[in-house]
mmCIF file of C-alpha atoms in Angstrom:
data_model
loop_
_atom_site.group_PDB
_atom_site.id
_atom_site.type_symbol
_atom_site.label_atom_id
_atom_site.label_comp_id
_atom_site.label_asym_id
_atom_site.label_seq_id
_atom_site.Cartn_x
_atom_site.Cartn_y
_atom_site.Cartn_z
ATOM 1 C CA MET A 776 -4.974 -41.562 28.302
ATOM 2 C CA GLY A 777 -5.622 -37.856 28.306
ATOM 3 C CA TYR A 778 -2.893 -35.220 28.729
ATOM 4 C CA ALA A 779 -2.251 -33.514 32.072
ATOM 5 C CA ILE A 780 -3.871 -30.282 32.372
ATOM 6 C CA PRO A 781 -1.544 -27.638 34.078
ATOM 7 C CA SER A 782 -3.534 -26.643 37.410
ATOM 8 C CA GLY A 783 -5.328 -23.414 37.473
ATOM 9 C CA ASN A 784 -5.422 -23.048 33.777
ATOM 10 C CA THR A 785 -8.425 -25.294 32.672
ATOM 11 C CA THR A 786 -10.591 -22.787 31.233
ATOM 12 C CA GLY A 787 -8.304 -22.607 28.302
ATOM 13 C CA ILE A 788 -4.551 -22.456 27.152
ATOM 14 C CA ASP A 789 -4.814 -18.844 26.068
ATOM 15 C CA ASN A 790 -5.507 -18.075 29.985
ATOM 16 C CA MET A 791 -1.826 -19.098 30.351
ATOM 17 C CA ILE A 792 -0.543 -16.730 27.709
ATOM 18 C CA VAL A 793 -2.748 -14.201 29.051
ATOM 19 C CA ASP A 794 -1.225 -14.818 32.721
ATOM 20 C CA VAL A 795 2.188 -14.356 31.615
ATOM 21 C CA ALA A 796 1.129 -10.955 29.760
ATOM 22 C CA THR A 797 -0.321 -10.091 32.698
ATOM 23 C CA ALA A 798 2.596 -10.465 34.938
ATOM 24 C CA VAL A 799 5.086 -9.309 32.720
ATOM 25 C CA PRO A 800 3.667 -6.611 30.146
ATOM 26 C CA ILE A 801 6.852 -6.521 28.155
ATOM 27 C CA PHE A 802 6.104 -10.225 27.112
ATOM 28 C CA VAL A 803 3.665 -9.331 23.954
ATOM 29 C CA PRO A 804 6.025 -6.305 22.462
ATOM 30 C CA SER A 805 9.009 -8.411 22.746
ATOM 31 C CA LEU A 806 7.250 -11.443 21.347
ATOM 32 C CA LEU A 807 6.377 -8.910 18.053
ATOM 33 C CA LEU A 808 9.877 -7.843 18.145
ATOM 34 C CA PHE A 809 11.208 -11.150 18.106
ATOM 35 C CA ILE A 810 9.221 -12.093 15.254
ATOM 36 C CA TYR A 811 9.977 -8.701 13.221
ATOM 37 C CA PHE A 812 13.679 -9.147 13.618
ATOM 38 C CA THR A 813 13.617 -13.021 13.097
ATOM 39 C CA ILE A 814 11.914 -12.665 9.596
ATOM 40 C CA PHE A 815 14.094 -9.695 8.719
ATOM 41 C CA LEU A 816 17.569 -10.868 9.449
ATOM 42 C CA THR A 817 16.848 -14.257 8.395
ATOM 43 C CA GLY A 818 15.455 -13.151 4.720
ATOM 44 C CA PHE A 819 17.958 -10.458 4.661
ATOM 45 C CA ARG A 820 21.022 -12.318 5.471
ATOM 46 C CA LYS A 821 19.945 -15.221 3.133
ATOM 47 C CA GLN A 822 19.552 -12.934 -0.023
ATOM 48 C CA ARG A 823 22.493 -11.150 0.872
ATOM 49 C CA ILE A 824 24.522 -14.437 0.777
ATOM 50 C CA GLU A 825 22.900 -15.830 -2.459
ATOM 51 C CA SER A 826 22.584 -12.690 -4.428
ATOM 52 C CA SER A 827 25.528 -10.671 -5.913
ATOM 53 C CA THR A 828 23.662 -7.532 -5.765
ATOM 54 C CA GLY A 829 23.175 -7.936 -1.725
ATOM 55 C CA GLY A 830 20.318 -8.074 0.091
ATOM 56 C CA ASP A 831 16.963 -6.156 -0.259
ATOM 57 C CA MET A 832 16.380 -3.889 2.752
ATOM 58 C CA PRO A 833 13.020 -2.561 2.366
ATOM 59 C CA LEU A 834 11.405 -5.528 0.972
ATOM 60 C CA TRP A 835 12.235 -7.552 3.878
ATOM 61 C CA GLY A 836 11.234 -4.985 6.192
ATOM 62 C CA THR A 837 7.796 -4.796 4.659
ATOM 63 C CA ILE A 838 7.407 -8.633 4.482
ATOM 64 C CA ALA A 839 8.654 -8.714 8.381
ATOM 65 C CA GLY A 840 6.257 -5.698 9.193
ATOM 66 C CA ILE A 841 3.086 -7.389 7.384
ATOM 67 C CA VAL A 842 3.741 -10.724 9.271
ATOM 68 C CA THR A 843 4.418 -9.046 12.811
ATOM 69 C CA SER A 844 0.899 -6.821 11.869
ATOM 70 C CA ILE A 845 -1.113 -9.760 11.439
ATOM 71 C CA VAL A 846 0.137 -11.444 14.480
ATOM 72 C CA ALA A 847 -0.616 -8.476 16.335
ATOM 73 C CA LEU A 848 -4.105 -8.400 14.738
ATOM 74 C CA ILE A 849 -4.670 -11.838 15.852
ATOM 75 C CA LEU A 850 -3.492 -11.425 19.510
ATOM 76 C CA SER A 851 -5.976 -8.333 19.427
ATOM 77 C CA THR A 852 -8.967 -10.727 19.431
ATOM 78 C CA ARG A 853 -8.262 -11.653 23.104
ATOM 79 C CA GLU A 854 -8.331 -9.175 26.106
ATOM 80 C CA GLY A 855 -5.370 -8.472 28.274
ATOM 81 C CA LEU A 856 -2.603 -9.737 25.677
ATOM 82 C CA ILE A 857 -2.047 -6.338 23.624
ATOM 83 C CA THR A 858 -2.678 -2.575 23.796
ATOM 84 C CA LEU A 859 -3.853 -0.439 21.106
ATOM 85 C CA PRO A 860 -0.407 1.467 20.710
ATOM 86 C CA ILE A 861 1.042 -1.655 20.601
ATOM 87 C CA LEU A 862 -1.048 -2.863 18.075
ATOM 88 C CA VAL A 863 -0.993 0.375 16.172
ATOM 89 C CA ILE A 864 2.939 0.485 16.090
ATOM 90 C CA PRO A 865 3.657 -2.569 13.798
ATOM 91 C CA ILE A 866 0.984 -1.129 11.406
ATOM 92 C CA VAL A 867 3.028 2.255 11.136
ATOM 93 C CA ILE A 868 5.984 0.423 10.964
ATOM 94 C CA THR A 869 4.871 -1.590 7.640
ATOM 95 C CA ILE A 870 3.577 1.615 6.167
ATOM 96 C CA ILE A 871 6.959 3.367 6.686
ATOM 97 C CA SER A 872 8.758 0.282 5.230
ATOM 98 C CA ALA A 873 6.409 0.317 2.433
ATOM 99 C CA ILE A 874 7.229 3.996 1.414
ATOM 100 C CA TRP A 875 10.980 3.028 1.434
ATOM 101 C CA LEU A 876 10.234 0.008 -0.774
ATOM 102 C CA PHE A 877 8.102 1.979 -3.182
ATOM 103 C CA ALA A 878 10.241 4.921 -3.198
ATOM 104 C CA SER A 879 13.570 2.755 -3.797
ATOM 105 C CA LYS A 880 15.270 4.298 -6.710
ATOM 106 C CA ASP A 881 16.639 0.946 -8.117
ATOM 107 C CA ARG A 882 13.310 -0.944 -8.215
ATOM 108 C CA TYR A 883 11.804 0.542 -11.261
ATOM 109 C CA MET B 76 13.923 8.686 -10.442
ATOM 110 C CA GLY B 77 12.026 10.151 -13.123
ATOM 111 C CA GLN B 78 8.561 11.836 -13.278
ATOM 112 C CA ASN B 79 6.432 8.839 -14.369
ATOM 113 C CA GLN B 80 8.451 6.807 -11.473
ATOM 114 C CA PHE B 81 7.776 9.322 -8.690
ATOM 115 C CA VAL B 82 4.164 9.453 -9.505
ATOM 116 C CA ILE B 83 3.989 5.563 -9.684
ATOM 117 C CA SER B 84 5.902 5.579 -6.312
ATOM 118 C CA ILE B 85 3.573 7.917 -4.405
ATOM 119 C CA VAL B 86 0.438 6.498 -5.764
ATOM 120 C CA LEU B 87 1.258 2.886 -4.897
ATOM 121 C CA ILE B 88 2.510 4.119 -1.489
ATOM 122 C CA VAL B 89 -1.391 5.377 -0.964
ATOM 123 C CA ILE B 90 -2.839 2.337 -2.354
ATOM 124 C CA PHE B 91 -0.917 0.200 -0.024
ATOM 125 C CA THR B 92 -1.469 2.255 2.927
ATOM 126 C CA ILE B 93 -5.545 2.212 2.098
ATOM 127 C CA ALA B 94 -5.271 -1.469 1.694
ATOM 128 C CA PHE B 95 -3.446 -2.378 4.748
ATOM 129 C CA VAL B 96 -5.160 0.141 7.261
ATOM 130 C CA ASN B 97 -8.396 -1.000 5.905
ATOM 131 C CA PHE B 98 -7.526 -4.803 6.248
ATOM 132 C CA GLY B 99 -6.788 -4.230 9.893
ATOM 133 C CA THR B 100 -10.019 -2.177 10.605
ATOM 134 C CA GLN B 101 -12.250 -5.057 8.766
ATOM 135 C CA PHE B 102 -10.227 -7.720 10.589
ATOM 136 C CA GLY B 103 -11.099 -5.948 13.700
ATOM 137 C CA ILE B 104 -14.613 -5.512 13.037
ATOM 138 C CA GLU B 105 -15.254 -9.309 11.515
ATOM 139 C CA GLN B 106 -13.437 -10.949 14.253
ATOM 140 C CA GLY B 107 -15.069 -8.971 16.899
ATOM 141 C CA SER B 108 -11.594 -8.092 18.569
ATOM 142 C CA VAL B 109 -11.469 -6.700 21.854
ATOM 143 C CA ILE B 110 -8.806 -3.929 20.372
ATOM 144 C CA LYS B 111 -9.695 -2.701 17.273
ATOM 145 C CA ILE B 112 -7.447 -0.553 15.040
ATOM 146 C CA SER B 113 -10.314 1.947 14.456
ATOM 147 C CA ASP B 114 -10.442 2.882 18.107
ATOM 148 C CA ASP B 115 -7.139 4.823 17.269
ATOM 149 C CA PRO B 116 -8.432 8.292 16.104
ATOM 150 C CA ASN B 117 -5.349 8.798 14.009
ATOM 151 C CA MET B 118 -5.759 5.334 11.806
ATOM 152 C CA SER B 119 -9.277 5.832 11.150
ATOM 153 C CA ARG B 120 -8.750 9.414 10.091
ATOM 154 C CA LEU B 121 -5.725 8.256 7.960
ATOM 155 C CA ALA B 122 -7.827 6.170 6.218
ATOM 156 C CA THR B 123 -10.932 8.356 5.222
ATOM 157 C CA SER B 124 -8.510 11.533 4.433
ATOM 158 C CA VAL B 125 -6.005 9.491 2.149
ATOM 159 C CA GLU B 126 -9.199 8.215 0.315
ATOM 160 C CA THR B 127 -10.472 11.802 -0.084
ATOM 161 C CA ASP B 128 -6.942 12.743 -1.347
ATOM 162 C CA MET B 129 -7.207 10.272 -4.027
ATOM 163 C CA GLY B 130 -10.355 11.055 -5.051
ATOM 164 C CA THR B 131 -9.067 14.788 -5.474
ATOM 165 C CA PHE B 132 -6.144 12.983 -7.330
ATOM 166 C CA THR B 133 -8.764 11.671 -9.898
ATOM 167 C CA THR B 134 -10.872 14.990 -10.374
ATOM 168 C CA THR B 135 -7.440 16.683 -11.157
ATOM 169 C CA THR B 136 -6.001 14.201 -13.338
ATOM 170 C CA ASN B 137 -9.553 14.089 -15.403
ATOM 171 C CA GLU B 138 -9.371 17.820 -15.780
ATOM 172 C CA ASN B 139 -5.970 17.910 -16.806
ATOM 173 C CA GLU B 140 -6.846 15.249 -19.051
ATOM 174 C CA ASP B 141 -9.112 17.609 -20.574
ATOM 175 C CA SER B 142 -6.818 20.635 -20.932
ATOM 176 C CA PHE B 143 -4.181 18.233 -22.630
ATOM 177 C CA ALA B 144 -6.619 17.538 -25.253
ATOM 178 C CA LYS B 145 -7.401 20.986 -25.854
ATOM 179 C CA SER B 146 -3.822 22.130 -26.022
ATOM 180 C CA SER B 147 -1.526 22.999 -28.895
ATOM 181 C CA ILE B 148 1.823 23.952 -29.501
ATOM 182 C CA GLU B 149 2.840 27.180 -31.170
ATOM 183 C CA ASP B 150 4.127 27.061 -34.553
ATOM 184 C CA THR B 151 7.702 28.071 -35.073
ATOM 185 C CA SER B 152 8.006 26.534 -38.545
ATOM 186 C CA GLN B 153 11.619 25.257 -37.526
ATOM 187 C CA SER B 154 10.643 22.933 -34.749
ATOM 188 C CA GLY B 155 9.242 20.589 -37.000
ATOM 189 C CA THR B 156 6.731 19.523 -34.275
ATOM 190 C CA LEU B 157 2.932 18.951 -35.206
ATOM 191 C CA VAL B 158 0.835 21.963 -34.084
ATOM 192 C CA THR B 159 -2.391 20.207 -32.851
ATOM 193 C CA GLY B 160 -0.888 16.852 -31.738
ATOM 194 C CA SER B 161 -4.215 15.146 -32.505
ATOM 195 C CA ILE B 162 -2.688 11.599 -32.929
ATOM 196 C CA PHE B 163 -1.555 12.114 -29.515
ATOM 197 C CA LYS B 164 -4.555 13.356 -27.965
ATOM 198 C CA SER B 165 -6.722 10.752 -29.370
ATOM 199 C CA THR B 166 -4.340 8.329 -27.855
ATOM 200 C CA PRO B 167 -5.178 8.947 -24.102
ATOM 201 C CA VAL B 168 -8.823 9.382 -24.360
ATOM 202 C CA SER B 169 -10.510 6.623 -26.288
ATOM 203 C CA PRO B 170 -8.401 3.465 -25.151
ATOM 204 C CA LEU B 171 -8.755 5.046 -21.478
ATOM 205 C CA THR B 172 -12.383 4.813 -22.054
ATOM 206 C CA SER B 173 -12.033 1.009 -22.697
ATOM 207 C CA MET B 174 -9.712 0.697 -19.647
ATOM 208 C CA LYS B 175 -12.531 1.978 -17.501
ATOM 209 C CA ARG B 176 -14.625 -0.794 -18.799
ATOM 210 C CA ILE B 177 -12.211 -3.567 -18.117
ATOM 211 C CA PHE B 178 -11.546 -2.465 -14.586
ATOM 212 C CA GLY B 179 -15.591 -2.166 -14.416
ATOM 213 C CA ALA B 180 -16.010 -5.948 -15.197
ATOM 214 C CA VAL B 181 -12.930 -6.929 -12.788
ATOM 215 C CA TYR B 182 -14.427 -4.696 -10.110
ATOM 216 C CA SER B 183 -18.481 -6.483 -10.917
ATOM 217 C CA ASN B 184 -16.932 -10.024 -11.266
ATOM 218 C CA ILE B 185 -13.738 -10.428 -9.297
ATOM 219 C CA PHE B 186 -14.092 -8.352 -6.445
ATOM 220 C CA GLY B 187 -17.992 -8.476 -6.300
ATOM 221 C CA GLY B 188 -18.806 -4.876 -6.739
ATOM 222 C CA ASP B 189 -17.712 -4.244 -3.268
ATOM 223 C CA SER B 190 -17.230 -0.731 -2.603
ATOM 224 C CA ASP B 191 -14.007 -0.876 -0.695
ATOM 225 C CA PHE B 192 -12.081 -1.662 -4.171
ATOM 226 C CA ASP B 193 -13.850 1.002 -6.034
ATOM 227 C CA ILE B 194 -11.302 3.773 -4.748
ATOM 228 C CA ILE B 195 -8.316 1.145 -5.488
ATOM 229 C CA LEU B 196 -9.867 0.665 -9.241
ATOM 230 C CA THR B 197 -10.326 4.349 -9.742
ATOM 231 C CA ILE B 198 -6.801 5.187 -8.733
ATOM 232 C CA ILE B 199 -5.236 2.749 -10.914
ATOM 233 C CA THR B 200 -7.411 4.159 -13.862
ATOM 234 C CA SER B 201 -6.074 7.811 -12.866
ATOM 235 C CA LEU B 202 -2.621 6.631 -12.706
ATOM 236 C CA VAL B 203 -2.795 5.203 -16.310
ATOM 237 C CA ILE B 204 -4.125 8.641 -17.509
ATOM 238 C CA VAL B 205 -1.099 10.344 -16.054
ATOM 239 C CA ILE B 206 1.275 8.173 -17.497
ATOM 240 C CA SER B 207 -0.118 8.170 -20.807
ATOM 241 C CA ILE B 208 -0.348 12.156 -21.007
ATOM 242 C CA ALA B 209 3.612 12.146 -19.569
ATOM 243 C CA LEU B 210 4.347 9.840 -22.253
ATOM 244 C CA ALA B 211 2.546 11.366 -25.182
ATOM 245 C CA TRP B 212 3.762 14.926 -23.972
ATOM 246 C CA LYS B 213 7.205 13.531 -24.328
ATOM 247 C CA THR B 214 6.957 12.252 -27.923
ATOM 248 C CA TRP B 215 5.075 15.249 -28.893
ATOM 249 C CA LYS B 216 7.166 18.098 -27.697
ATOM 250 C CA GLY B 217 10.165 16.164 -27.072
ATOM 251 C CA GLY B 218 10.478 16.935 -22.971
ATOM 252 C CA ASN B 219 11.612 13.995 -20.881
ATOM 253 C CA PRO B 220 9.206 12.805 -17.974
ATOM 254 C CA GLU B 221 10.996 9.735 -17.392
#
């Protein structure tokens, strides 16, 4: 027994996401923002609870930036999902986080 | 933050930027992405110009290393410092030739001799030279680069 395919989306499951992104242009930026802050706040909060020195904000900012950038790169392979400025912004944010990370005084 | 930490920070930031932007660009090319990072003029300019800057850093480091090897301290007869500092001058030069050969082997056998990795290993070698000179200078003259 096969699964019921949603009508109008028989050419591929990605078309459904593209339709959503077309109807609601803020969908993909919101998704990337959600991924960034989920990783950043989860990691930062967990480390802050477990470590006596507190959380490492630049480290988690960089990790979240790298993951968000890779998700954005994957989204860039399909037309209609992401625009060039939205693709570049996570990369720039990651570089800024890395500057903060490597320039942290207590890291060396 | 001392001098060595400062130099290491800046160089690591630059290496990270080169690696990350090049990763994004190569991803777009290899996957045949509809939207590529190289379409953004700022990003493509950033990758090439930062690599050029690091080439200048390598050249300047080599020149400074030469001038360090030729330098001498004025004998005041009270400082007790070695005038020529030949022991410290021999330290940065000979072992770093070996470092270059080690990085050469890493470059050929692990990274497959790909030219994209060339600049990274060159920067690391230059960084080792800068740190060696700073530490030799600290020991020789009594300054504190850290």
